[in-house]
XYZ file of C-alpha atoms in Angstrom:
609
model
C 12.101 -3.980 9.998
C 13.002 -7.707 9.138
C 10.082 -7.893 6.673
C 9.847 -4.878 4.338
C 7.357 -3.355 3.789
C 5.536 -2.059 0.294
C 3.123 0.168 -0.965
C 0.643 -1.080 -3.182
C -3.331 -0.698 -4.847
C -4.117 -4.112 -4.282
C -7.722 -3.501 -3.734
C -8.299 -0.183 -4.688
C -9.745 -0.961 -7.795
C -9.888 -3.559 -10.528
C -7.176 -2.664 -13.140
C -7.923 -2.501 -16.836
C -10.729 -3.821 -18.666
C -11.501 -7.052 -20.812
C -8.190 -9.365 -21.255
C -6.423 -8.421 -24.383
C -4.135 -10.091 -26.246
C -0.555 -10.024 -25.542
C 0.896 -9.260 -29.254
C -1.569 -5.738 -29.027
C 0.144 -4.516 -26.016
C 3.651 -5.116 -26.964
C 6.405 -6.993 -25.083
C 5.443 -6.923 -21.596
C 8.484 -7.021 -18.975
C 9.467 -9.578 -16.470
C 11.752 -9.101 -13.681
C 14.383 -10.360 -12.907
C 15.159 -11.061 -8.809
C 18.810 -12.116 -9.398
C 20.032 -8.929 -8.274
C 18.693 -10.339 -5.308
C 19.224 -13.977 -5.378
C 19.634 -16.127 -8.663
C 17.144 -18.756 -7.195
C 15.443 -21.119 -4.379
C 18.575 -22.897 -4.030
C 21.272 -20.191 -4.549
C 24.489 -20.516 -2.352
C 24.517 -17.121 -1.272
C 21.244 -17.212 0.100
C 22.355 -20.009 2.773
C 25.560 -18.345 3.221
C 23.537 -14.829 4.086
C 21.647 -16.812 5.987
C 24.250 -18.782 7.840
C 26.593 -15.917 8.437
C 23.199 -13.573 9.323
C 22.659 -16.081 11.818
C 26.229 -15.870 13.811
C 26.236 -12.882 13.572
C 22.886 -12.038 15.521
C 23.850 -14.510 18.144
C 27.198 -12.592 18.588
C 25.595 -9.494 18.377
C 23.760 -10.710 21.457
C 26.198 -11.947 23.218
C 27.709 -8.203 22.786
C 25.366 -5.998 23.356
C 22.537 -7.724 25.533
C 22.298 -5.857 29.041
C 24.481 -3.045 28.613
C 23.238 -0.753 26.724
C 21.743 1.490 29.546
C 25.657 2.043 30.020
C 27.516 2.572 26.943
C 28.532 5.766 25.785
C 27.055 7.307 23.116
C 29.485 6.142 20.370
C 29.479 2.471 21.610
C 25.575 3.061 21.059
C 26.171 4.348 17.682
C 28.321 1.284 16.751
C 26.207 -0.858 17.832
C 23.247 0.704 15.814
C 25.118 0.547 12.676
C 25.796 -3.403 13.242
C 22.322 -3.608 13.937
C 21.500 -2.531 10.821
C 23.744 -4.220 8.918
C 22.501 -7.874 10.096
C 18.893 -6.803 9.315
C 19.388 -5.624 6.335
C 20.946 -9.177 5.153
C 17.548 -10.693 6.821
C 15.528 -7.613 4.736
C 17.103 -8.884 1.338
C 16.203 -12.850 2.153
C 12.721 -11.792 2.958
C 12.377 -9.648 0.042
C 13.040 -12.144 -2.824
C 10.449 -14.861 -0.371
C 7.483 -12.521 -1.225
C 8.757 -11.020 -4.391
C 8.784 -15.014 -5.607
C 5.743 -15.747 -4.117
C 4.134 -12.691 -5.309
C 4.831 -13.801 -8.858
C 3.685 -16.882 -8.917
C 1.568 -18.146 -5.381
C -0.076 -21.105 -7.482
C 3.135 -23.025 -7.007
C 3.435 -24.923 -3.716
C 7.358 -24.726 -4.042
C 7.082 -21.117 -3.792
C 5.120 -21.537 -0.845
C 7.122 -23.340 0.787
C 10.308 -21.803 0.427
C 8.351 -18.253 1.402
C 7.603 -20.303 4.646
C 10.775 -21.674 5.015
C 12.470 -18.578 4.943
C 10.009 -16.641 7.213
C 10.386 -19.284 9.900
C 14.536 -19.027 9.373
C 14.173 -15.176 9.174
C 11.980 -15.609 12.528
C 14.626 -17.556 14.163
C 17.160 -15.418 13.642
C 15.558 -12.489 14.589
C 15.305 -13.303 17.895
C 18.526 -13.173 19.174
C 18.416 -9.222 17.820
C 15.017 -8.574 19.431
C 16.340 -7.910 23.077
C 18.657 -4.916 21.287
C 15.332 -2.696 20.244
C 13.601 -3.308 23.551
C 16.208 -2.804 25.598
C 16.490 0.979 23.714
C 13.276 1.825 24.373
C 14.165 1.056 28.258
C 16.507 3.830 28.735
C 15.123 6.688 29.898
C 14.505 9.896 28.229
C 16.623 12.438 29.456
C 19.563 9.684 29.247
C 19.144 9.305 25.470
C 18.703 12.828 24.646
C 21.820 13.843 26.757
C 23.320 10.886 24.895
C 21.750 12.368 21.578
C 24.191 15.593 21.685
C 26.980 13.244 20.737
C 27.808 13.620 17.128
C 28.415 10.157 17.167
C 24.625 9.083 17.890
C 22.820 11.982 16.648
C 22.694 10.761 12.924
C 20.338 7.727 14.231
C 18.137 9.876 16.329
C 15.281 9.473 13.436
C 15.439 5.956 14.191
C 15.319 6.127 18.000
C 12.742 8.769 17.771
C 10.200 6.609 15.737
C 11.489 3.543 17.897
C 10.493 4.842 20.663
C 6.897 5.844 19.753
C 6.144 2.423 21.057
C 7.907 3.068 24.039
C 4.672 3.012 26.032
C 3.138 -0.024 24.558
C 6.120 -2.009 25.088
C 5.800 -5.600 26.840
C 8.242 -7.631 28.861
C 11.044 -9.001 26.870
C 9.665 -12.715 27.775
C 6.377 -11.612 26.106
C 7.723 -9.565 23.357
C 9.827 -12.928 22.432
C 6.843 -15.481 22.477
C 5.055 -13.391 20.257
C 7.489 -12.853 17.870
C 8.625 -16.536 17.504
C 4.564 -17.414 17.316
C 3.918 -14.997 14.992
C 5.075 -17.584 11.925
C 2.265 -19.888 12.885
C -0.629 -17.120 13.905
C -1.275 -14.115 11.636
C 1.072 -14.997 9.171
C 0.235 -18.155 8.486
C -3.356 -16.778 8.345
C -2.398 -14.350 5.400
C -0.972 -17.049 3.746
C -3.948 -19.425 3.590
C -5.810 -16.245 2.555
C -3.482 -15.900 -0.548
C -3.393 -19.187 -1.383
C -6.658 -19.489 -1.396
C -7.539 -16.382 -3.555
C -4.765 -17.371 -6.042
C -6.231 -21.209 -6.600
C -10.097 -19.792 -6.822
C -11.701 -19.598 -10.545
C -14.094 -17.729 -11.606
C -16.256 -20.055 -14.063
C -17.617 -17.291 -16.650
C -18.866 -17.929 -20.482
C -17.444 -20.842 -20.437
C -14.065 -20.169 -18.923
C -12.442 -20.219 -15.897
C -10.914 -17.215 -14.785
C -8.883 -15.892 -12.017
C -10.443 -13.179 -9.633
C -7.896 -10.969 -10.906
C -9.598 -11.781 -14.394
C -12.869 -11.774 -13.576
C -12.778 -8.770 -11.670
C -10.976 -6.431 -14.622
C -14.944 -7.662 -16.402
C -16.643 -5.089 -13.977
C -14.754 -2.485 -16.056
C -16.137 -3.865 -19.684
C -18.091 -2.150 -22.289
C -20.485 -4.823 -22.411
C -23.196 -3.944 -18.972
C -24.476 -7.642 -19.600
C -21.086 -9.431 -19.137
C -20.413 -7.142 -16.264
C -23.760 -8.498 -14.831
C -22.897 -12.052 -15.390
C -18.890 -11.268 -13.894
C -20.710 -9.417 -11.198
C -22.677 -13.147 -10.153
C -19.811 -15.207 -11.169
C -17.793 -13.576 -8.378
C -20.431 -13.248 -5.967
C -21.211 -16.844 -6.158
C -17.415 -18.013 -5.846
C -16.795 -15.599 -3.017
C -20.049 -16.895 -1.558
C -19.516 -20.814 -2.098
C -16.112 -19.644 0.177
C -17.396 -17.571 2.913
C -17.037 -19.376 5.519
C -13.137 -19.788 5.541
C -12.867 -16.326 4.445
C -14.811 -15.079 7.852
C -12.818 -16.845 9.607
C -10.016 -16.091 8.460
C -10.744 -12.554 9.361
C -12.462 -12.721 12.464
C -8.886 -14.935 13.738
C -6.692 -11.914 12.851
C -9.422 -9.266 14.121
C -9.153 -11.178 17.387
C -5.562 -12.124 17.187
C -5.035 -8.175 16.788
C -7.103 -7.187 19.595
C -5.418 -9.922 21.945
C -2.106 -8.125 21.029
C -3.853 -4.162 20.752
C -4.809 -5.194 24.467
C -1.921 -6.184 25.817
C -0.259 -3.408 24.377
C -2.964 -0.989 25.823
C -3.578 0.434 22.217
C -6.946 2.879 23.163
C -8.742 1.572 19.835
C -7.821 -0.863 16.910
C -6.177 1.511 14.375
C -4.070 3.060 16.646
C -1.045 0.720 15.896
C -1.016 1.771 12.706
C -1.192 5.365 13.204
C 2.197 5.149 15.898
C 3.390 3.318 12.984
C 2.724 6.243 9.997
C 3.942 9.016 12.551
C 0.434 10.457 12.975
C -1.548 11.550 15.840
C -5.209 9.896 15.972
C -6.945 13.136 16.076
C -5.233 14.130 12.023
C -6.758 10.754 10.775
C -10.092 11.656 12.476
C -9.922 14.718 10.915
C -9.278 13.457 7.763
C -12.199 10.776 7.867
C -14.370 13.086 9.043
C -13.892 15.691 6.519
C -14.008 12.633 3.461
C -17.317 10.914 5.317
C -19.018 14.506 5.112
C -18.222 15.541 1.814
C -19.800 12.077 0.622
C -23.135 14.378 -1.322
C -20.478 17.291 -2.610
C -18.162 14.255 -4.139
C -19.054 10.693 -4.696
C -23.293 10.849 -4.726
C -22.813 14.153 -7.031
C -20.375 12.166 -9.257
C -22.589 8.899 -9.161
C -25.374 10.644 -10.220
C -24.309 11.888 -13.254
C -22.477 9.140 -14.473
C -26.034 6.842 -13.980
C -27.038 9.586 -16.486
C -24.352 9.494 -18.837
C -24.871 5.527 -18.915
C -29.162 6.076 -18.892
C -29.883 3.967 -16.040
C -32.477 5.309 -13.121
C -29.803 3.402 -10.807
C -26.578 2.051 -10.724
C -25.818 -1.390 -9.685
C -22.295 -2.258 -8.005
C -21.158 -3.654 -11.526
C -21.680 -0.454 -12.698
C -19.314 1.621 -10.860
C -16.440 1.373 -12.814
C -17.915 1.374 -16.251
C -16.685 3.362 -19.078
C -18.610 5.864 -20.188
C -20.530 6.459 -23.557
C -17.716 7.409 -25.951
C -15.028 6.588 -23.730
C -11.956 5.158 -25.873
C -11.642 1.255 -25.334
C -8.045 1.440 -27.203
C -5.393 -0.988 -26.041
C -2.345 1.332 -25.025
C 0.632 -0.862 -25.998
C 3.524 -1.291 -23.359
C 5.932 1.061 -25.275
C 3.427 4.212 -25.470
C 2.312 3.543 -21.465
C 6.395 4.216 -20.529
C 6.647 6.882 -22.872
C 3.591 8.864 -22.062
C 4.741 8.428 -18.115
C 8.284 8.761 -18.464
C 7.765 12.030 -20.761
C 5.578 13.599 -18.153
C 8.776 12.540 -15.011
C 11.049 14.249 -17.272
C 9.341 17.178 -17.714
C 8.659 18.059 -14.348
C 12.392 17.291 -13.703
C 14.923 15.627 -15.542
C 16.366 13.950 -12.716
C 13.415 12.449 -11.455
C 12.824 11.468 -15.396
C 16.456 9.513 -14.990
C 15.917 7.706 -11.889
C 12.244 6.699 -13.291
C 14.487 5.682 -16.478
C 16.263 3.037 -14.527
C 13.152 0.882 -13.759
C 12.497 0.327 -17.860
C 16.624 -0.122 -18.883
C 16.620 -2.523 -15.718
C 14.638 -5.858 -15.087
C 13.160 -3.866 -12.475
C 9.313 -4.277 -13.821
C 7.502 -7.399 -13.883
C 3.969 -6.496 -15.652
C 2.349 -9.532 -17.514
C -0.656 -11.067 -16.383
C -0.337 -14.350 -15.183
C -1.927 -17.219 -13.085
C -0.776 -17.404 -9.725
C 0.222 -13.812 -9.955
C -0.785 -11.132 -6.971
C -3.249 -9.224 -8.306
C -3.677 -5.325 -9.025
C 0.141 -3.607 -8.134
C 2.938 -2.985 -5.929
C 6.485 -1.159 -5.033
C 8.370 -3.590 -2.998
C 11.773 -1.064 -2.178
C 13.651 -4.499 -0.893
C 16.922 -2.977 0.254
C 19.253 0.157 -0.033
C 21.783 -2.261 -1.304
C 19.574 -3.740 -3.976
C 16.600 -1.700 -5.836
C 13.140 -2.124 -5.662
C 10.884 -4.108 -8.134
C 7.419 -3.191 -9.548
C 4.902 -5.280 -9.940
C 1.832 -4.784 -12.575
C -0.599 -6.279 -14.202
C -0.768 -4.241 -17.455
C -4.125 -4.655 -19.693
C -3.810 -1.968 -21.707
C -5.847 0.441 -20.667
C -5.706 4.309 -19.578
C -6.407 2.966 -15.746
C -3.206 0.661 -16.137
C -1.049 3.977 -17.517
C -1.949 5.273 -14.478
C -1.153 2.223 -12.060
C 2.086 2.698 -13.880
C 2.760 6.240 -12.987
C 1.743 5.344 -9.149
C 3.795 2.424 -8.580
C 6.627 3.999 -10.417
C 6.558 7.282 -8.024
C 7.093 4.702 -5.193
C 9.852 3.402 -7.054
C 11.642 6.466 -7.535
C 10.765 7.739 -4.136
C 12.407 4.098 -2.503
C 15.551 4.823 -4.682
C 15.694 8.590 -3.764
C 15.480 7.710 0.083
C 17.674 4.145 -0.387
C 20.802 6.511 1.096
C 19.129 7.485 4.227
C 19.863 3.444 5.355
C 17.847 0.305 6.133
C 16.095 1.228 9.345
C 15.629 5.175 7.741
C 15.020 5.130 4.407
C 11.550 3.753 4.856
C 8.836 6.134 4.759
C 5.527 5.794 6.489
C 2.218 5.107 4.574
C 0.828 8.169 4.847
C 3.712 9.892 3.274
C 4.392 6.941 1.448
C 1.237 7.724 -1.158
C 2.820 10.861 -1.838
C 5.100 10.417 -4.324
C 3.116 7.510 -6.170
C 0.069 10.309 -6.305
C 2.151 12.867 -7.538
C 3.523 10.655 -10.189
C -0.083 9.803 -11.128
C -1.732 13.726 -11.199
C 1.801 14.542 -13.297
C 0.757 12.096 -15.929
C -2.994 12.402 -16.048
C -2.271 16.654 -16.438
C 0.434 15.716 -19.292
C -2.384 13.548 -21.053
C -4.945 16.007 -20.274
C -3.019 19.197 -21.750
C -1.966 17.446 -25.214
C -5.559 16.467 -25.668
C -8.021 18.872 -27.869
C -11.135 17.080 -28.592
C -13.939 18.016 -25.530
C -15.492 14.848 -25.807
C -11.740 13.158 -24.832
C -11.271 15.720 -22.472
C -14.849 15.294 -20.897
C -14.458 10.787 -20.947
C -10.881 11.571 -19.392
C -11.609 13.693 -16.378
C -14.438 11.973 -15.655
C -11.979 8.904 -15.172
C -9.199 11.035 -13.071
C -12.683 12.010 -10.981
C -13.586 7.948 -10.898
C -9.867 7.106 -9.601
C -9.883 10.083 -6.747
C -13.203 8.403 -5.625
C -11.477 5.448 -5.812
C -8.444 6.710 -4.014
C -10.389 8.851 -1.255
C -14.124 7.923 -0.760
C -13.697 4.396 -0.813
C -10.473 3.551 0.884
C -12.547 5.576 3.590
C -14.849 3.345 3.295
C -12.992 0.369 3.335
C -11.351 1.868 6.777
C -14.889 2.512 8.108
C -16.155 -0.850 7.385
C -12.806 -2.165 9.316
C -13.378 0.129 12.408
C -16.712 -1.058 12.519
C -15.806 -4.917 12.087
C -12.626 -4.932 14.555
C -14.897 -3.086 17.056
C -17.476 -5.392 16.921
C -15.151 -8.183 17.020
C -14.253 -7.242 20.481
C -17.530 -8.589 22.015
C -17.718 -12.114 19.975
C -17.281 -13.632 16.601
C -18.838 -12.294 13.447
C -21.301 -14.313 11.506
C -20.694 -13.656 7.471
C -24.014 -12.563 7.117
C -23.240 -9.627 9.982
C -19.482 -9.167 8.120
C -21.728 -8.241 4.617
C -24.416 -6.512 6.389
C -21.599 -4.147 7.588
C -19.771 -4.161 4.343
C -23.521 -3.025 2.525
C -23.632 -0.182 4.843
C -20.313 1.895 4.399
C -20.950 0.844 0.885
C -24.108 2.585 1.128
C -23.015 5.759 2.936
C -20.153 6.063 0.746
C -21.580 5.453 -2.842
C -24.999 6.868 -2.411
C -28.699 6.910 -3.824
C -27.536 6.526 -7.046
C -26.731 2.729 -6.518
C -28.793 -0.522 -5.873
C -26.583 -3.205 -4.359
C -27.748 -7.139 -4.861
C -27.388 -9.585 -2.764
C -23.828 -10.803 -3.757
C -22.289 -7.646 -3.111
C -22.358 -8.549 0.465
C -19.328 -10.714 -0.316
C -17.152 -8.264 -2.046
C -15.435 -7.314 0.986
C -13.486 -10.658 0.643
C -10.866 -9.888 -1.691
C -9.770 -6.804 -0.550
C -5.900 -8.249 0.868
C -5.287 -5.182 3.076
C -7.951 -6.330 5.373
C -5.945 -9.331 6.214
C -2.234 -8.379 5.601
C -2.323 -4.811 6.675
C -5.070 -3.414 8.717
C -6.747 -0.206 8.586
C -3.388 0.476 5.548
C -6.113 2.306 3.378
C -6.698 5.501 4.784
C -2.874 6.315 3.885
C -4.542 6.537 0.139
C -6.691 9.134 0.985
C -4.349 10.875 3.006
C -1.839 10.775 0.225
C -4.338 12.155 -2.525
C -5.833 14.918 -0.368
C -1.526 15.752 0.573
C -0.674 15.489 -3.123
C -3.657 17.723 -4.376
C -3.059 20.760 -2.121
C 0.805 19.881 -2.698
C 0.124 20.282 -6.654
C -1.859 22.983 -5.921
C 1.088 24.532 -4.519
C 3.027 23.680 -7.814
C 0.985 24.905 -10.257
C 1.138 28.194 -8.365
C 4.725 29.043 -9.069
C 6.034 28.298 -5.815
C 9.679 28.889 -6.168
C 12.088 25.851 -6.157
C 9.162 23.736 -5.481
C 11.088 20.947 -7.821
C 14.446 20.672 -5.050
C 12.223 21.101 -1.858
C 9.871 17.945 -3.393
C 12.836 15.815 -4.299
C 14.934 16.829 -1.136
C 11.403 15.367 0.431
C 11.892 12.327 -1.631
C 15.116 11.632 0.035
C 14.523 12.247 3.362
C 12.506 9.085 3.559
C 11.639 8.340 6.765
C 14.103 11.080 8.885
C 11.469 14.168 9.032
C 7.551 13.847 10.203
C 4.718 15.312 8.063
C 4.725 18.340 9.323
C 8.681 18.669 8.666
C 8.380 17.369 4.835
C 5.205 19.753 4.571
C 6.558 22.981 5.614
C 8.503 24.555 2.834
C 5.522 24.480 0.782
C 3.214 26.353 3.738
C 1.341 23.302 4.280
C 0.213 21.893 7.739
C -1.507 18.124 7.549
C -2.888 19.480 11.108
C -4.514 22.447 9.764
C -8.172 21.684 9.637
C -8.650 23.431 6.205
C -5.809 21.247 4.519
C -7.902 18.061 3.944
C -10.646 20.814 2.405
C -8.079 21.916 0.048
C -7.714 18.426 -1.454
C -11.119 17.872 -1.509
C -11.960 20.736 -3.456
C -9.607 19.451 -6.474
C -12.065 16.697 -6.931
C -15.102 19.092 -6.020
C -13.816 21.479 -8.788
C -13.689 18.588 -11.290
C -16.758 17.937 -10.782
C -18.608 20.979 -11.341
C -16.473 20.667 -14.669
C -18.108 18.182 -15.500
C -21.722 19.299 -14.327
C -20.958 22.422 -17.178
C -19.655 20.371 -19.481
């Protein structure tokens, strides 16, 4: 776990609308990452890092080669020192990305981020031989050794651990490609942001960044949408090239590593990784990729005649509709309206959510060089995690704000269960950000009277569950069918777009047209290159969090300390653990139906309406 992990929406939609001014949204908050480090050059950095680094190599020296011998408590021990060293790494790499996330445009960033990876990476090895050499002991020997009080409070860690038991490679081999990975894959996603951050997209006479540009597709105005729409296509296009390669070197990098690892197919990584069997993620594409005419072409449809257009183009799927209030939400109302609907599901959710605003925890002004769209970083358990927005003002951005600030409050809830279990995987990861979000859009909906506002505001909580579900299918689709490809020779751009235009297709439906420069869209979407196949945890997470509300909104008794003890647990209990006191089974073939019916039923709302 040296480099943590976060959940994020880069991607999964552009935030916002037009640019608006500053002074209408209020005083927008910056963090601030001293509770980390106070900067670059801070002394406790190098002394972390100097004392981080003696004590892996004396870790080493203790532990390397005998722990297929130890008793269980010396195991324990040595677990517990584990930890503690990687944790120290865990906070070093956490203020490298938070830093470079907030500002990539400046090569000293850059350079320190690389700086520390490559320290980070050094140091790491002299702790790799210590998970390896876990996963070597055989089964019934741990679980005897497991009946020890003394071990069994880290047997979510070994149990997860050893997942990868089978895929496992000689400790020469596991080494090389961990002290590589600095200069492969890595150093790929870093040209990749780098390069996004520095592009500009030259529109109406000024140069914007994609982040910029992109929040245009959402604008009143269809015309400027159309010119944003070409603007972006033809910067994406004038780069294609290094953005193919770019992925086709990690899609083959990947499968070098899948097949040495004997993964069956290329998302099966990540599924060991989020605890889930292959056949529940099947299940859940298959069930999304059928109900494509009862959800998104249904949807599409009508919205092309809300908007009276015979077809949509792509610059026309997230357009407001007729009526639809363009009102910049100032900073002050967006917390109160999400912290008011925390707090009234349950006042101590409400109070950890509280910390995040009283705290530099928050860092939501728009700014060059900035990541785009939003993230949860959760650090470490002996720090806090940090949100990062990038707040416009509009209802959309409320609602980024309720997601990212359910994965705060679920990292701070879980920050007890320790550095190597407190982390939850992605697909229960969404669940809590989800959550967050349906809590606020239902307090917003409720307090609202007028049908026209009640009509323009569903049909957006409709447009972000597409968002969420049918096209982060997509988005996996299109990388199943890339990565597979990939395995008999390079891609050519034009093949890259052509498969891009077809889940695009599938997914969206007869409502839309799709021009030329749509092939190149796929370019900007970061979880292609930093995280592959990530995005089907989104759908996963919105079909778990509407049959969990569901579930809520029936009555079902203490539902309030069974969610938040399933905040805490973090990453100690499986789905089907987590899922159980509220009669749900992620296995179940009917339970992805369930959440698909939610949107379904909003839907035929809106069909009466």
């Amino acid at each position: 776990m040296l480099l943590s992990a976060w959940s994020d929406r880069l991607g999964l939609r552009a935030a916002g609308g037009s640019a608006v001014a500053a002074a209408t949204m209020g005083d927008l908050p910056r963090w601030d990452l001293s509770d980390l480090y106070d900067d670059r050059d801070s002394e406790r950095l190098r002394q972390d890092l100097a004392q981080a680094g003696s004590d892996a190599e004396a870790f080493a020296r203790t532990w390397r080669g005998r722990l297929a011998d130890v008793p269980a408590a010396e195991l324990a021990r040595a677990i517990a020192e584990y930890q503690r060293i990687d944790e120290i790494l865990g906070r070093a790499a956490s203020y490298a990305q938070l830093l470079f996330a907030a500002d990539s445009s400046d090569p000293a960033n850059g350079r320190f981020s690389q700086s520390v990876n490559e320290r980070l990476t050094d140091i790491s090895t002299h702790l790799l031989f210590f998970t390896l050499e876990l996963n070597r002991i055989g089964e019934q020997e741990m679980q005897d050794r497991l009946a020890d009080p003394a071990l069994a409070p880290w047997t979510p860690f070994l149990r997860d651990l050893r997942v990868f038991r089978p895929h496992q490679l000689s400790d020469e081999v596991e080494q090389v490609l961990h002290e590589k990975s600095v200069t492969g894959a890595t150093a790929w996603c870093r040209l990749f942001d780098e390069t996004m951050s520095a592009l500009r997209i030259p529109l109406d006479g000024h140069d914007l960044t994609v982040g910029e540009a992109l929040n245009r597709l959402s604008d009143p105005d269809r015309a400027l949408r159309a010119r944003a729409a070409a603007a972006i296509g033809t910067v994406f296009g004038d780069n294609i090239r290094l953005f193919a390669l770019i992925t086709n070197t990690l899609a083959k990098d990947k499968a070098i590593s899948d097949g040495l690892r004997h993964y069956p197919r290329p998302g099966s990584y990540r599924n060991r990784s989020n605890m889930v069997e292959d056949a529940v993620v099947d299940a859940l594409v298959q069930a999304v990729t059928s109900d494509y005419p009862r959800l998104s072409h249904r949807y599409y449809a009508l919205k092309a005649k809300w908007l009276g257009l015979d077809k949509l183009e792509h610059w026309d799927r997230n357009a407001p509709l007729p009526s639809a209030d363009d009102r910049v939400i100032p900073w002050d109302e967006a917390s109160r309206q999400v912290l008011g609907a925390y707090e009234s599901f349950d006042p101590r959710m409400g109070a950890v959510a509280r910390r995040f605003f009283d705290n530099a925890w928050i860092d939501a002004m728009p700014s060059p060089g900035k990541a785009s769209g939003a993230f949860a970083h959760p650090t470490v358990p002996s720090a806090h995690p940090y949100l990062l927005l990038n707040y416009h003002g509009r209802t959309r951005d409320v609602m980024t704000l309720a997601h990212e600030l359910g994965h705060g409050v679920h990292q701070v809830l879980a920050a007890p269960q320790g550095y190597l279990m407190s982390g939850t995987p992605l697909t229960l990861a969404e669940t809590a950000s989800v959550f967050g979000e349906m809590l606020t859009f239902r307090a917003l909906l409720d307090a609202e009277t007028d049908p026209v506002r009640r009509r323009i505001m569903l049909a957006g909580k409709v447009e972000d569950m597409l968002n969420t579900v049918v096209r982060q299918i997509a988005f996996y689709r299109f990388e199943t069918l890339l990565h597979d490809e990939r395995r008999t020779g390079e891609l050519l751009p034009e093949r890259i777009g052509a498969l891009w235009r077809q889940v695009q297709a599938e997914s969206l439906g007869p409502a839309f047209n799709f021009t030329p420069e749509y092939d190149v869209y796929w370019t900007y979407v970061p979880h292609f290159v930093h995280s592959p196949f990530y995005v089907y945890a989104y759908a996963f997470g919105d079909c778990l969090v509407n049959a969990l509300y569901g579930v809520f909104q029936s009555g079902h008794p203490g539902f309030q300390d069974k969610y938040l003890d399933m905040l805490r647990a973090g990453g100690t209990r499986r789905h089907r653990e987590l899922l159980a006191p509220f009669g749900l089974d992620a296995a179940d073939p009917g339970f992805w139906r369930k959440g698909l019916d939610v949107i379904a039923g909003f839907i035929d709302e809106l069909e009466r309406a």
